[in-house]
Structure formats: structure tokens, C-alpha cells
Short mmCIF file of C-alpha atoms and ligand atoms in Angstrom, two decimals:
data_model
loop_
_atom_site.label_atom_id
_atom_site.label_comp_id
_atom_site.label_asym_id
_atom_site.label_seq_id
_atom_site.Cartn_x
_atom_site.Cartn_y
_atom_site.Cartn_z
CA MET O 204 0.14 -0.21 0.03
CA ALA O 205 1.69 3.44 -0.80
CA ASP O 206 2.27 5.91 1.77
CA GLN O 207 2.14 3.89 4.40
CA LYS O 208 4.82 3.97 7.37
CA ALA O 209 6.03 1.94 10.01
CA ILE O 210 6.41 3.62 13.72
CA LEU O 211 9.24 2.21 15.91
CA LYS O 212 9.57 2.77 19.19
CA VAL O 213 13.00 2.27 21.22
CA GLY O 214 12.58 4.27 24.52
CA ASP O 215 10.85 7.02 24.24
CA LYS O 216 12.07 7.51 20.70
CA GLU O 217 9.99 6.58 17.47
CA ILE O 218 10.92 6.47 14.61
CA GLU O 219 9.24 6.58 11.19
CA LEU O 220 9.83 4.10 8.79
CA PRO O 221 8.72 4.27 4.83
CA VAL O 222 6.78 0.60 4.00
CA MET O 223 7.35 -0.09 0.32
CA SER O 224 5.15 -1.96 -1.31
CA GLY O 225 6.32 -4.93 -4.69
CA THR O 226 3.48 -6.33 -7.42
CA ALA O 227 2.89 -8.82 -5.15
CA GLY O 228 3.95 -10.69 -1.88
CA GLN O 229 4.71 -9.23 1.66
CA ASP O 230 5.43 -5.58 2.19
CA VAL O 231 9.27 -4.07 3.33
CA ILE O 232 9.57 -1.93 6.19
CA ASP O 233 12.64 -0.25 4.53
CA VAL O 234 15.34 -0.12 7.45
CA ARG O 235 18.36 1.90 5.76
CA ALA O 236 17.20 4.78 7.70
CA LEU O 237 18.20 2.93 11.49
CA GLY O 238 21.82 3.11 11.27
CA SER O 239 21.29 6.95 11.29
CA HIS O 240 19.55 6.71 14.27
CA GLY O 241 22.30 4.51 16.04
CA TYR O 242 20.42 1.06 15.28
CA PHE O 243 20.57 -2.27 12.57
CA THR O 244 18.61 -4.73 12.60
CA PHE O 245 19.22 -8.46 14.18
CA ASP O 246 18.09 -11.51 11.49
CA PRO O 247 20.61 -14.47 11.52
CA GLY O 248 19.41 -17.08 8.76
CA PHE O 249 17.60 -13.92 7.12
CA MET O 250 14.65 -15.15 8.27
CA ALA O 251 12.65 -11.51 7.81
CA THR O 252 14.79 -9.62 5.35
CA GLY O 253 14.43 -8.95 1.85
CA SER O 254 18.18 -8.41 0.94
CA CYS O 255 17.01 -6.80 -2.69
CA GLU O 256 14.47 -5.60 -5.10
CA SER O 257 14.37 -8.66 -7.94
CA ALA O 258 11.77 -9.17 -10.54
CA ILE O 259 12.61 -12.18 -11.82
CA THR O 260 11.35 -14.80 -9.60
CA TYR O 261 7.87 -15.22 -7.05
CA ILE O 262 7.26 -17.54 -4.90
CA ASP O 263 3.95 -17.88 -2.75
CA GLY O 264 4.93 -19.81 -0.34
CA ALA O 265 1.99 -20.65 1.36
CA ASN O 266 0.31 -21.41 -1.42
CA GLY O 267 2.80 -23.26 -2.74
CA VAL O 268 3.42 -20.69 -6.08
CA LEU O 269 6.41 -19.71 -8.20
CA LEU O 270 6.95 -17.47 -11.20
CA HIS O 271 9.55 -16.94 -13.23
CA ARG O 272 8.84 -13.48 -14.67
CA GLY O 273 5.19 -14.11 -14.03
CA TYR O 274 5.06 -17.30 -15.54
CA SER O 275 3.74 -20.49 -13.58
CA ILE O 276 6.91 -23.16 -13.57
CA GLU O 277 3.57 -25.52 -14.36
CA GLU O 278 2.94 -23.90 -17.40
CA LEU O 279 6.77 -23.67 -17.93
CA ALA O 280 7.53 -27.16 -16.99
CA ARG O 281 4.88 -27.99 -19.60
CA ASP O 282 5.36 -26.08 -22.89
CA ALA O 283 8.56 -24.63 -22.59
CA ASP O 284 12.02 -25.45 -23.23
CA TYR O 285 15.06 -24.80 -20.39
CA ILE O 286 16.96 -23.30 -23.53
CA GLU O 287 13.30 -20.57 -23.92
CA LEU O 288 13.25 -20.40 -19.85
CA CYS O 289 16.89 -18.88 -20.02
CA TYR O 290 16.75 -16.41 -22.15
CA MET O 291 13.29 -15.13 -20.19
CA LEU O 292 15.53 -15.33 -17.06
CA LEU O 293 18.08 -13.25 -18.88
CA HIS O 294 16.32 -10.90 -20.94
CA ASP O 295 12.20 -10.39 -18.79
CA LYS O 296 10.58 -10.81 -22.37
CA THR O 297 9.53 -14.15 -23.67
CA PRO O 298 11.38 -14.73 -27.10
CA THR O 299 9.86 -14.72 -30.58
CA ALA O 300 10.90 -17.30 -32.87
CA GLU O 301 13.88 -15.75 -34.48
CA GLU O 302 15.51 -14.54 -31.21
CA TYR O 303 14.76 -18.10 -29.73
CA SER O 304 16.97 -19.53 -32.27
CA LYS O 305 19.35 -16.67 -32.28
CA PHE O 306 19.50 -17.35 -28.69
CA LYS O 307 19.80 -21.11 -28.80
CA ASP O 308 23.10 -21.04 -31.41
CA THR O 309 24.66 -18.74 -29.90
CA ILE O 310 24.23 -21.62 -26.63
CA THR O 311 25.24 -24.18 -28.68
CA ARG O 312 28.34 -22.12 -30.29
CA HIS O 313 29.62 -21.35 -26.77
CA THR O 314 29.93 -24.92 -25.24
CA LEU O 315 33.37 -26.19 -25.81
CA VAL O 316 35.69 -24.67 -23.13
CA HIS O 317 39.34 -23.62 -23.63
CA ASP O 318 41.56 -27.30 -24.02
CA GLN O 319 43.78 -26.40 -20.79
CA VAL O 320 40.57 -27.04 -18.88
CA ASN O 321 41.44 -30.73 -19.73
CA ASN O 322 45.40 -29.99 -17.53
CA PHE O 323 43.38 -28.37 -14.67
CA PHE O 324 41.12 -31.97 -14.22
CA ARG O 325 44.46 -33.47 -13.99
CA GLY O 326 45.30 -31.93 -10.65
CA PHE O 327 42.00 -33.73 -8.88
CA ARG O 328 42.06 -36.77 -7.83
CA ARG O 329 40.11 -39.35 -9.69
CA ASP O 330 38.01 -40.20 -6.76
CA ALA O 331 37.56 -36.68 -6.22
CA HIS O 332 33.60 -35.34 -5.50
CA PRO O 333 32.45 -34.03 -8.70
CA MET O 334 30.79 -30.30 -6.94
CA ALA O 335 34.58 -30.01 -5.79
CA MET O 336 35.84 -30.50 -9.11
CA LEU O 337 32.86 -27.94 -9.96
CA CYS O 338 33.23 -25.22 -7.93
CA GLY O 339 37.54 -24.79 -8.78
CA THR O 340 36.70 -25.69 -13.05
CA VAL O 341 34.18 -22.69 -13.14
CA GLY O 342 36.50 -20.56 -11.12
CA ALA O 343 39.27 -21.22 -13.22
CA LEU O 344 37.05 -19.88 -16.11
CA SER O 345 37.84 -16.84 -14.69
CA SER O 346 41.85 -17.19 -15.86
CA PHE O 347 40.21 -16.67 -19.62
CA TYR O 348 38.30 -14.56 -19.28
CA HIS O 349 38.90 -11.17 -16.73
CA ASP O 350 41.44 -8.77 -18.49
CA ASP O 351 39.76 -7.83 -20.84
CA LEU O 352 35.97 -7.51 -19.42
CA ASP O 353 34.02 -5.09 -18.51
CA ILE O 354 31.01 -5.64 -16.02
CA SER O 355 29.82 -2.02 -16.99
CA ASP O 356 28.76 -3.12 -19.70
CA GLU O 357 25.36 -4.43 -20.31
CA ASN O 358 27.05 -6.59 -23.36
CA GLN O 359 29.58 -7.77 -22.16
CA ARG O 360 27.59 -8.91 -18.76
CA LEU O 361 25.39 -11.11 -21.10
CA ARG O 362 28.21 -12.66 -23.18
CA SER O 363 29.59 -14.37 -19.72
CA ALA O 364 26.30 -15.34 -18.95
CA TYR O 365 25.99 -16.98 -22.43
CA ARG O 366 28.95 -18.04 -21.91
CA LEU O 367 28.16 -19.87 -18.44
CA VAL O 368 25.47 -21.41 -19.65
CA ALA O 369 26.70 -23.02 -22.22
CA LYS O 370 30.05 -23.78 -20.85
CA MET O 371 28.15 -25.89 -17.88
CA PRO O 372 27.52 -28.68 -18.94
CA THR O 373 30.44 -29.54 -20.86
CA LEU O 374 32.58 -28.72 -17.40
CA VAL O 375 30.32 -31.06 -15.22
CA ALA O 376 30.06 -34.06 -17.76
CA MET O 377 33.68 -33.50 -17.75
CA CYS O 378 33.67 -34.05 -13.72
CA TYR O 379 31.97 -37.20 -14.34
CA LYS O 380 34.61 -38.75 -16.78
CA TYR O 381 37.17 -37.74 -15.38
CA ASN O 382 36.03 -39.31 -12.36
CA ILE O 383 35.25 -43.08 -14.47
CA GLY O 384 38.49 -42.48 -16.31
CA GLN O 385 36.96 -42.44 -19.31
CA PRO O 386 38.45 -39.46 -21.57
CA PHE O 387 36.10 -36.35 -22.13
CA VAL O 388 33.68 -36.19 -24.64
CA TYR O 389 33.55 -32.72 -27.06
CA PRO O 390 29.97 -31.05 -27.35
CA ARG O 391 28.17 -31.53 -30.55
CA ASN O 392 26.32 -28.47 -32.04
CA ASP O 393 23.77 -30.38 -33.89
CA LEU O 394 22.01 -31.84 -30.75
CA SER O 395 19.69 -30.04 -28.20
CA TYR O 396 21.11 -28.84 -24.27
CA ALA O 397 19.78 -31.58 -23.12
CA GLU O 398 20.68 -34.44 -25.22
CA ASN O 399 23.93 -32.45 -25.75
CA PHE O 400 24.34 -32.98 -21.87
CA LEU O 401 23.71 -36.54 -21.93
CA ASN O 402 26.00 -37.62 -25.23
CA MET O 403 28.74 -35.95 -23.08
CA MET O 404 28.33 -37.78 -19.96
CA PHE O 405 27.47 -40.84 -21.49
CA SER O 406 29.35 -41.67 -25.02
CA VAL O 407 32.62 -43.21 -25.82
CA PRO O 408 34.68 -43.06 -28.80
CA ALA O 409 34.37 -46.56 -28.79
CA GLU O 410 31.07 -46.25 -29.27
CA GLN O 411 27.63 -43.78 -30.22
CA TYR O 412 25.76 -43.15 -27.62
CA LYS O 413 21.57 -43.53 -28.37
CA ILE O 414 20.07 -40.93 -27.03
CA SER O 415 16.37 -41.47 -25.75
CA PRO O 416 14.14 -38.76 -26.46
CA ALA O 417 12.05 -39.68 -23.12
CA VAL O 418 14.75 -39.48 -21.19
CA ALA O 419 15.77 -35.59 -23.20
CA ARG O 420 12.84 -35.02 -22.21
CA ALA O 421 12.60 -35.64 -18.41
CA MET O 422 16.49 -33.74 -18.08
CA ASP O 423 15.54 -30.70 -20.00
CA ARG O 424 12.73 -31.05 -17.02
CA ILE O 425 14.79 -31.12 -14.64
CA PHE O 426 17.06 -28.42 -15.64
CA ILE O 427 13.19 -25.98 -15.94
CA LEU O 428 12.20 -27.45 -12.26
CA HIS O 429 16.01 -26.08 -11.39
CA ALA O 430 16.54 -22.61 -12.98
CA ASP O 431 16.03 -20.38 -10.14
CA HIS O 432 14.73 -19.69 -6.87
CA GLU O 433 15.15 -15.76 -5.80
CA GLN O 434 16.88 -15.10 -2.94
CA ASN O 435 18.21 -18.34 -1.27
CA ALA O 436 22.01 -19.19 -0.24
CA SER O 437 23.47 -19.87 -3.54
CA THR O 438 22.15 -16.86 -5.51
CA SER O 439 22.35 -14.49 -2.31
CA THR O 440 25.82 -15.77 -2.23
CA VAL O 441 26.16 -14.84 -5.56
CA ARG O 442 24.78 -11.72 -5.54
CA LEU O 443 26.97 -11.23 -2.24
CA ALA O 444 30.20 -11.86 -3.81
CA GLY O 445 29.59 -10.20 -7.27
CA SER O 446 27.76 -6.85 -5.64
CA SER O 447 32.05 -6.00 -4.99
CA GLY O 448 32.53 -6.34 -8.61
CA ALA O 449 34.07 -9.79 -8.24
CA ASN O 450 35.00 -12.00 -12.08
CA PRO O 451 31.71 -13.73 -12.39
CA TYR O 452 32.67 -16.90 -13.39
CA ALA O 453 34.44 -16.46 -9.75
CA CYS O 454 30.70 -15.43 -8.35
CA ILE O 455 29.17 -18.21 -9.79
CA ALA O 456 32.21 -20.96 -8.31
CA ALA O 457 30.87 -19.15 -4.69
CA GLY O 458 27.30 -19.94 -5.93
CA VAL O 459 28.58 -23.81 -6.38
CA ALA O 460 30.08 -24.42 -2.72
CA SER O 461 27.01 -22.56 -1.35
CA LEU O 462 24.53 -24.43 -3.31
CA TRP O 463 26.44 -27.92 -2.59
CA GLY O 464 25.44 -28.06 1.28
CA PRO O 465 22.63 -30.50 1.98
CA ALA O 466 20.32 -28.11 3.46
CA HIS O 467 20.43 -27.09 0.27
CA GLY O 468 21.54 -28.52 -3.52
CA GLY O 469 22.98 -31.35 -2.08
CA ALA O 470 19.88 -32.48 -0.48
CA ASN O 471 19.04 -34.77 -3.63
CA GLU O 472 22.27 -36.56 -3.03
CA ALA O 473 21.38 -36.68 0.44
CA CYS O 474 17.64 -37.54 -0.43
CA LEU O 475 18.78 -40.79 -2.32
CA THR O 476 21.43 -41.83 0.14
CA MET O 477 18.66 -41.44 2.72
CA LEU O 478 15.85 -43.74 0.43
CA GLU O 479 18.74 -46.80 -0.25
CA GLU O 480 19.22 -46.28 3.27
CA ILE O 481 15.46 -46.75 4.18
CA GLY O 482 15.71 -49.61 0.97
CA SER O 483 12.14 -50.90 2.33
CA VAL O 484 8.64 -49.38 3.47
CA ASP O 485 8.76 -51.69 6.37
CA ARG O 486 11.66 -49.77 7.76
CA ILE O 487 9.90 -46.60 7.36
CA PRO O 488 8.39 -45.47 10.56
CA GLU O 489 11.75 -46.31 12.15
CA PHE O 490 12.91 -43.12 10.17
CA ILE O 491 9.97 -41.08 10.58
CA GLU O 492 10.66 -41.82 14.44
CA LYS O 493 13.88 -40.10 13.77
CA ALA O 494 13.32 -37.83 12.45
CA LYS O 495 11.15 -36.80 15.13
CA ASP O 496 13.24 -37.04 17.74
CA LYS O 497 15.28 -34.00 18.47
CA ASN O 498 18.27 -35.85 19.78
CA ASP O 499 18.64 -37.02 16.51
CA PRO O 500 20.48 -34.87 14.02
CA PHE O 501 18.14 -37.23 10.81
CA ARG O 502 16.77 -35.42 9.07
CA LEU O 503 13.70 -36.28 6.13
CA MET O 504 15.90 -35.06 2.85
CA GLY O 505 13.62 -33.66 0.75
CA PHE O 506 11.51 -32.27 3.15
CA GLY O 507 10.71 -29.23 4.22
CA HIS O 508 11.47 -25.60 3.44
CA ARG O 509 12.38 -22.11 4.38
CA VAL O 510 9.57 -20.20 2.09
CA TYR O 511 7.04 -23.60 1.07
CA LYS O 512 4.45 -24.02 3.78
CA ASN O 513 2.65 -25.76 1.45
CA TYR O 514 3.73 -28.47 -1.35
CA ASP O 515 6.66 -27.01 -3.06
CA PRO O 516 5.70 -26.75 -6.49
CA ARG O 517 8.78 -28.12 -8.35
CA ALA O 518 7.44 -31.74 -6.14
CA THR O 519 4.35 -31.83 -8.25
CA VAL O 520 5.64 -31.48 -11.16
CA MET O 521 9.26 -33.79 -10.20
CA ARG O 522 6.88 -36.53 -8.90
CA GLU O 523 4.83 -36.70 -12.16
CA SER O 524 8.03 -36.82 -14.41
CA CYS O 525 9.02 -39.37 -12.13
CA HIS O 526 6.67 -41.95 -13.05
CA GLU O 527 6.14 -40.66 -16.85
CA VAL O 528 9.98 -41.87 -16.82
CA LEU O 529 10.14 -45.15 -14.64
CA ALA O 530 6.81 -46.07 -16.75
CA GLU O 531 9.04 -44.98 -20.82
CA LEU O 532 11.86 -46.60 -19.43
CA ASN O 533 10.49 -49.45 -18.48
CA ILE O 534 12.07 -49.57 -15.06
CA GLN O 535 10.79 -50.82 -11.75
CA ASP O 536 12.38 -49.22 -8.61
CA PRO O 537 11.89 -50.13 -5.13
CA LEU O 538 13.31 -46.55 -4.06
CA LEU O 539 9.59 -45.21 -5.85
CA ASP O 540 7.82 -47.21 -3.72
CA VAL O 541 9.78 -46.17 -0.40
CA ALA O 542 9.35 -42.57 -1.72
CA MET O 543 5.88 -42.84 -2.11
CA GLU O 544 5.08 -44.65 0.88
CA LEU O 545 7.69 -42.48 3.29
CA GLU O 546 5.53 -38.97 1.35
CA LYS O 547 2.34 -40.54 2.72
CA ILE O 548 3.14 -41.17 6.10
CA ALA O 549 4.87 -38.48 6.64
CA LEU O 550 2.23 -36.16 5.06
CA SER O 551 -0.28 -37.35 7.47
CA ASP O 552 2.03 -37.66 10.78
CA PRO O 553 1.20 -34.75 12.69
CA TYR O 554 5.12 -33.39 13.49
CA PHE O 555 5.45 -33.08 9.62
CA LYS O 556 1.58 -31.11 9.54
CA ASP O 557 2.45 -29.03 12.17
CA LYS O 558 5.50 -27.82 11.24
CA LYS O 559 3.90 -27.76 7.35
CA LEU O 560 7.20 -29.79 6.30
CA PHE O 561 5.91 -31.38 2.79
CA PRO O 562 8.11 -33.03 -0.52
CA ASN O 563 10.52 -30.25 -1.81
CA VAL O 564 11.98 -30.64 -5.55
CA ASP O 565 15.10 -32.27 -4.33
CA PHE O 566 12.49 -35.23 -2.90
CA TYR O 567 11.90 -37.63 -6.46
CA SER O 568 14.19 -35.62 -8.93
CA GLY O 569 17.10 -38.16 -7.35
CA ILE O 570 14.92 -41.01 -8.33
CA ILE O 571 14.80 -39.84 -12.09
CA LEU O 572 18.49 -39.03 -12.41
CA LYS O 573 19.10 -42.83 -10.61
CA ALA O 574 16.66 -44.29 -13.85
CA ILE O 575 18.31 -42.12 -16.11
CA GLY O 576 22.43 -43.37 -14.91
CA ILE O 577 23.28 -40.58 -13.30
CA PRO O 578 25.51 -41.43 -10.14
CA THR O 579 24.24 -40.26 -6.41
CA ASN O 580 27.41 -37.80 -6.44
CA MET O 581 26.26 -36.29 -9.33
CA PHE O 582 23.27 -35.16 -8.42
CA THR O 583 24.63 -31.29 -7.32
CA CYS O 584 25.86 -30.57 -10.18
CA ILE O 585 23.24 -30.96 -12.45
CA PHE O 586 21.54 -29.20 -9.80
CA ALA O 587 24.01 -26.47 -10.05
CA LEU O 588 24.29 -27.09 -14.66
CA ALA O 589 20.67 -26.01 -14.07
CA ARG O 590 20.76 -22.99 -11.27
CA THR O 591 23.69 -20.94 -12.70
CA VAL O 592 21.15 -19.16 -14.93
CA GLY O 593 19.70 -17.87 -12.18
CA TRP O 594 22.31 -17.34 -10.46
CA ILE O 595 23.97 -15.11 -13.37
CA SER O 596 19.97 -13.88 -14.28
CA HIS O 597 20.51 -12.28 -10.96
CA TRP O 598 23.92 -10.99 -11.04
CA HIS O 599 23.13 -9.20 -14.23
CA GLU O 600 19.88 -8.11 -12.53
CA MET O 601 21.68 -6.44 -9.77
CA LEU O 602 24.57 -5.05 -11.62
CA SER O 603 22.00 -2.99 -14.14
CA GLN O 604 20.73 -1.70 -10.64
CA LYS O 605 21.30 2.37 -10.32
CA GLY O 606 23.48 2.50 -6.75
CA GLN O 607 24.36 -1.18 -6.57
CA LYS O 608 26.05 -1.46 -3.40
CA ILE O 609 28.64 -3.22 -1.98
CA GLY O 610 26.70 -6.14 0.34
CA ARG O 611 28.18 -5.47 3.59
CA PRO O 612 26.10 -6.72 6.90
CA ARG O 613 26.37 -5.64 10.26
CA GLN O 614 26.82 -7.80 13.61
CA LEU O 615 25.94 -7.85 17.30
CA TYR O 616 29.15 -7.94 18.20
CA THR O 617 29.81 -10.23 21.81
CA GLY O 618 33.42 -10.34 22.40
CA GLU O 619 35.33 -8.77 24.69
CA THR O 620 35.00 -5.45 25.05
CA GLN O 621 38.89 -3.88 25.03
CA ARG O 622 41.49 -4.46 27.11
CA LYS O 623 44.98 -4.16 27.74
CA TYR O 624 47.45 -6.64 25.96
CA SER O 625 50.25 -8.06 27.32
CA PRO O 626 53.09 -9.10 25.47
CA ILE O 627 54.34 -12.84 26.19
CA LYS O 628 57.06 -13.84 27.47
CA LYS O 629 59.34 -15.81 24.87
CA ASP O 630 62.39 -17.29 26.39
N1 LIG F 88 12.77 -33.65 8.56
C1 LIG F 88 12.77 -33.37 10.08
N2 LIG F 88 12.06 -32.26 10.85
C2 LIG F 88 12.34 -31.21 9.95
C3 LIG F 88 12.83 -31.25 8.52
C4 LIG F 88 13.32 -32.05 7.89
N3 LIG F 88 13.55 -32.61 6.97
N4 LIG F 88 12.72 -30.10 8.40
C5 LIG F 88 12.82 -28.76 9.08
N5 LIG F 88 12.16 -29.87 10.39
C6 LIG F 88 12.17 -29.07 11.77
C7 LIG F 88 13.23 -28.82 12.24
O1 LIG F 88 13.57 -29.54 13.53
C8 LIG F 88 12.62 -27.11 13.00
O2 LIG F 88 11.52 -28.09 14.58
P1 LIG F 88 11.53 -27.51 15.59
O3 LIG F 88 11.09 -25.61 15.56
O4 LIG F 88 10.64 -28.11 16.33
O5 LIG F 88 12.93 -26.72 16.35
C9 LIG F 88 11.22 -27.05 12.41
O6 LIG F 88 11.06 -28.23 11.32
C10 LIG F 88 12.24 -25.53 11.38
O7 LIG F 88 13.11 -26.24 10.73
P2 LIG F 88 13.97 -25.32 10.24
O8 LIG F 88 15.98 -25.94 9.85
O9 LIG F 88 14.40 -24.07 11.62
O10 LIG F 88 13.65 -24.54 9.07
P3 LIG F 88 14.50 -23.77 7.75
O11 LIG F 88 13.43 -23.21 7.37
O12 LIG F 88 15.58 -22.83 8.69
O13 LIG F 88 14.95 -24.55 7.26
C11 LIG F 88 15.32 -26.80 5.80
C12 LIG F 88 14.73 -25.11 5.99
C13 LIG F 88 14.86 -27.11 4.04
C14 LIG F 88 16.92 -25.67 5.88
C15 LIG F 88 14.96 -28.16 6.12
O14 LIG F 88 13.70 -28.26 6.01
C16 LIG F 88 15.63 -29.07 5.50
O15 LIG F 88 16.44 -29.04 6.67
N6 LIG F 88 14.99 -29.47 5.20
C17 LIG F 88 15.85 -31.35 4.93
C18 LIG F 88 16.99 -30.44 3.39
C19 LIG F 88 15.98 -30.40 2.28
O16 LIG F 88 15.29 -31.41 1.68
N7 LIG F 88 16.38 -29.43 1.60
C20 LIG F 88 16.15 -28.95 0.23
C21 LIG F 88 15.49 -27.76 0.47
S1 LIG F 88 15.19 -27.43 -1.46
C22 LIG F 88 16.43 -27.20 -2.33
C23 LIG F 88 16.92 -25.96 -2.27
O17 LIG F 88 15.80 -25.11 -2.54
O18 LIG F 88 17.93 -25.77 -1.86
#
């Protein structure tokens, strides 16, 4: 609502703060003037803090709504493809047929990485976690694109974005091939984005890989469902790193690092490991009890979300996709039975109901990825590949905004106050 004010009373002092409204969602109290009154806000974990203005993605957590540039994720997953969504996230409009084809061509023609990147891989142990290699090699791209890069120029920012979207599948596939000791496979320009990724993952020089259209479609849908999710931990990390004017490839490496944790993107790997550990439907109650036990650190992976207090709409699409893929590939996976029963039991348990803990995007994605033949330790890399467009769209948006400032939170200091230092006596 326009012209609303919030009045903050501290002792006998009254501080008037403006209230800002977006196009949808909760209003925010603009606390920027608080510092001049001698106060800062305190909000560890950003439970009630908006860190920026953004026009990319909108989430209504209470009603399970996710919109990219105003379009619902359900419609996008059904009718768009990942390349089109990338265009929309980066350009704030749906492409015309001509723009789509030009954009697709641009992405396709940037997929090769400098041959020197092969040598970076040789420094890693063969059994290194793929996310460790991805974090290092994405960051290392900054060594190829730095000196001539002017991030204040919109066209140069977009070129960096296109390069990242294009090269991510190549790097992710290289991480996999290095792990299993197979030669790297070069990108192929005659294939779609998802097909090219699958080909780089699964083909070998000795034999052609036959790409199943059903698998390519499922892969593309997984990319769509992970493309962006507004100000989550990794996106905020990218924005914070980028706010100092840092190199975009280094900023994306920071996003990869933040995504890796099991509370965030690492949940897909952790979820499949959990389903395997549960193993059979009869063991579910035991794990439900563990998840509810305050003294046990175990949580139901793939359940709960900071923003969604309703079904994660991505999980609904992922669930449907999971059934479709297993049917099309004719795979009977007992883990799907475990997942469905676990979901049913958890959703009817008062602990999960009261805390509004619903399955999130990571709950079903692991089963699809497993069916496609992707090993568990690669799951978070797939998430990073798909989320790169979201990260770089936010970075681009931030640097396009006037008066953009370096991110610099304050703190509540609880350490020693100033005291006298006495040097230790050295013999
Ligand atoms: N299993 C059991 N209890 C849970 C779970 C869970 N998965 N998630 C939250 N809780 C409980 C938690 O113990 C706490 O209880 P209490 O209020 O009694 O202390 C309450 O629910 C609120 O949890 P929280 O950790 O304070 O909530 P948060 O908003 O800080 O955390 C979360 C959100 C996603 C980190 C958390 O739900 C979680 O750890 N889930 C499992 C990991 C997971 O699936 N992560 C993927 C998120 S979706 C993909 C992405 O966008 O990254």
C-alpha cells in the first residue's frame, strides 16, 4: 500500500520507516535509515529480511506458487524448454521464434571450453567429489575471461552469462568422465542442450550413445525445475560476491560452493542416499521416528523448505515426471515405492503436518536421475548446471540496478570489550 509508514518505538524515541510494496507478495519495511538513528536490525538466517529488489522470480510459499517472469512453473515445465526459460530469465521477456533460434545458436556455439581446462582436471584425484571439481573449474574459467571483461557493460555481462550457460554442461560432464576414467567428450552442435549434455556424459569414442527422446525430455524438465528460486543461499552468495565487482565466473564458483550443502542443493544426493538406507517400506516408521527425535540430527531429506509452507510446486511436477520416466524406460525401482510411502506417512504425521513440512524439489529428482543413469554424487552438479542461469540472471540484474552497493551486513558483537594487551614472555 502506498504511503504506509512503520513506527518503531525504542525507549521514548520514535523512528518512522517507509513501507515498500512490490507487485506481489509481502510488503517490506525499509530499515535503511535505522543506522543514522544508532540501530541495526538483527536477523541471522535472514528469517525476515529482503536483501534486494528483483523482478525475476516470485514465490508464494503459503500457496505453493512459483513464477518465473510471471509465468507459472507448471506451465513452463509443460510447454517451454530450458533454453527458452534461460532467455526469459536473462532478458525479462519471452523470445520471438527468431530470438529463440538466435539465442539457442549462441548457446550452442559457446559450449566448448578452452583445451587448457583439460589440464586443470589432471590436478584432481580421480575420486574427488564432482562438486569439488566443478567449484574449482568454474572458478578457473575466470582466468580465461578477466582482463578484457568490463562488467559495467551490459553486452559483456550477457556474453559472460551465455558462456556460463553454455559451458556448464561441458564442465559437469567432464567432472563425471574424469571420475570414471573415461576420455572427455566434446560438445556436439547438432544436438539440443539436454541431448548434448547426455551425449557428453554417456558416449564413448568406441561406441555411439543412443539418446532416448524420453530421457532428453526428462533431463530438460529437471533443468527447468531447478533454473531459479529467488534469494536462496546460493543466489544470495552469488549476489554478495558480485556486489564487490568480482569476476562473474568466480561469483558462480561461490554459488556452487553454497549449493553443495545438504540443507540446500546437496539434499538431492542426501535424499537418494536416505531412500537407499531405508531400503524397504517396512523400515519407514523407524526413520520417521528418527526424524522427529530432537536428540537425533537425522532429518527427512527432501522435506521442508524455508519459504514453502505448502507443497513445493516443483515437487508436484517432479513426481509426475518421475512416474512418466520410469514407465517410459520400463524401470521398476523399489525406491519409488519407498519414496511414495514415505511421503504418504510423513504427510499424515502430526509432526510434519504441524510444522508444514512437505516434499521439496529434491524428493523425487534423485529417482529420475538414477533412472537416467546418473550416479548419486553427480546429482548436485546437475542442480548447479541448471541453477547457473538463475545465478547469473541475478548477478546481471544486480549490476544493472542504479546505486548498487557492496553487500555488507552488520553484527551484534558479543566478544571482549577493549582490554590491555600484555606481550607473552619469550625465552
Ligand atoms: N525433517 C525433520 N524435521 C525437520 C525437517 C526435516 N526435513 N525440516 C525441518 N524440520 C523441523 C526442524 O527440526 C524445526 O523443528 P523445531 O521448530 O521443533 O526446532 C522446524 O522443522 C523448522 O526447521 P528449520 O530448520 O528451523 O527451518 P528452516 O527454514 O531453517 O530450514 C530446510 C529449511 C530446507 C533447511 C529444512 O527443512 C531441512 O533441513 N530440510 C531437509 C534438507 C532439504 O531437503 N533441503 C532442500 C531444500 S529444497 C532445495 C533447495 O532449494 O535448496
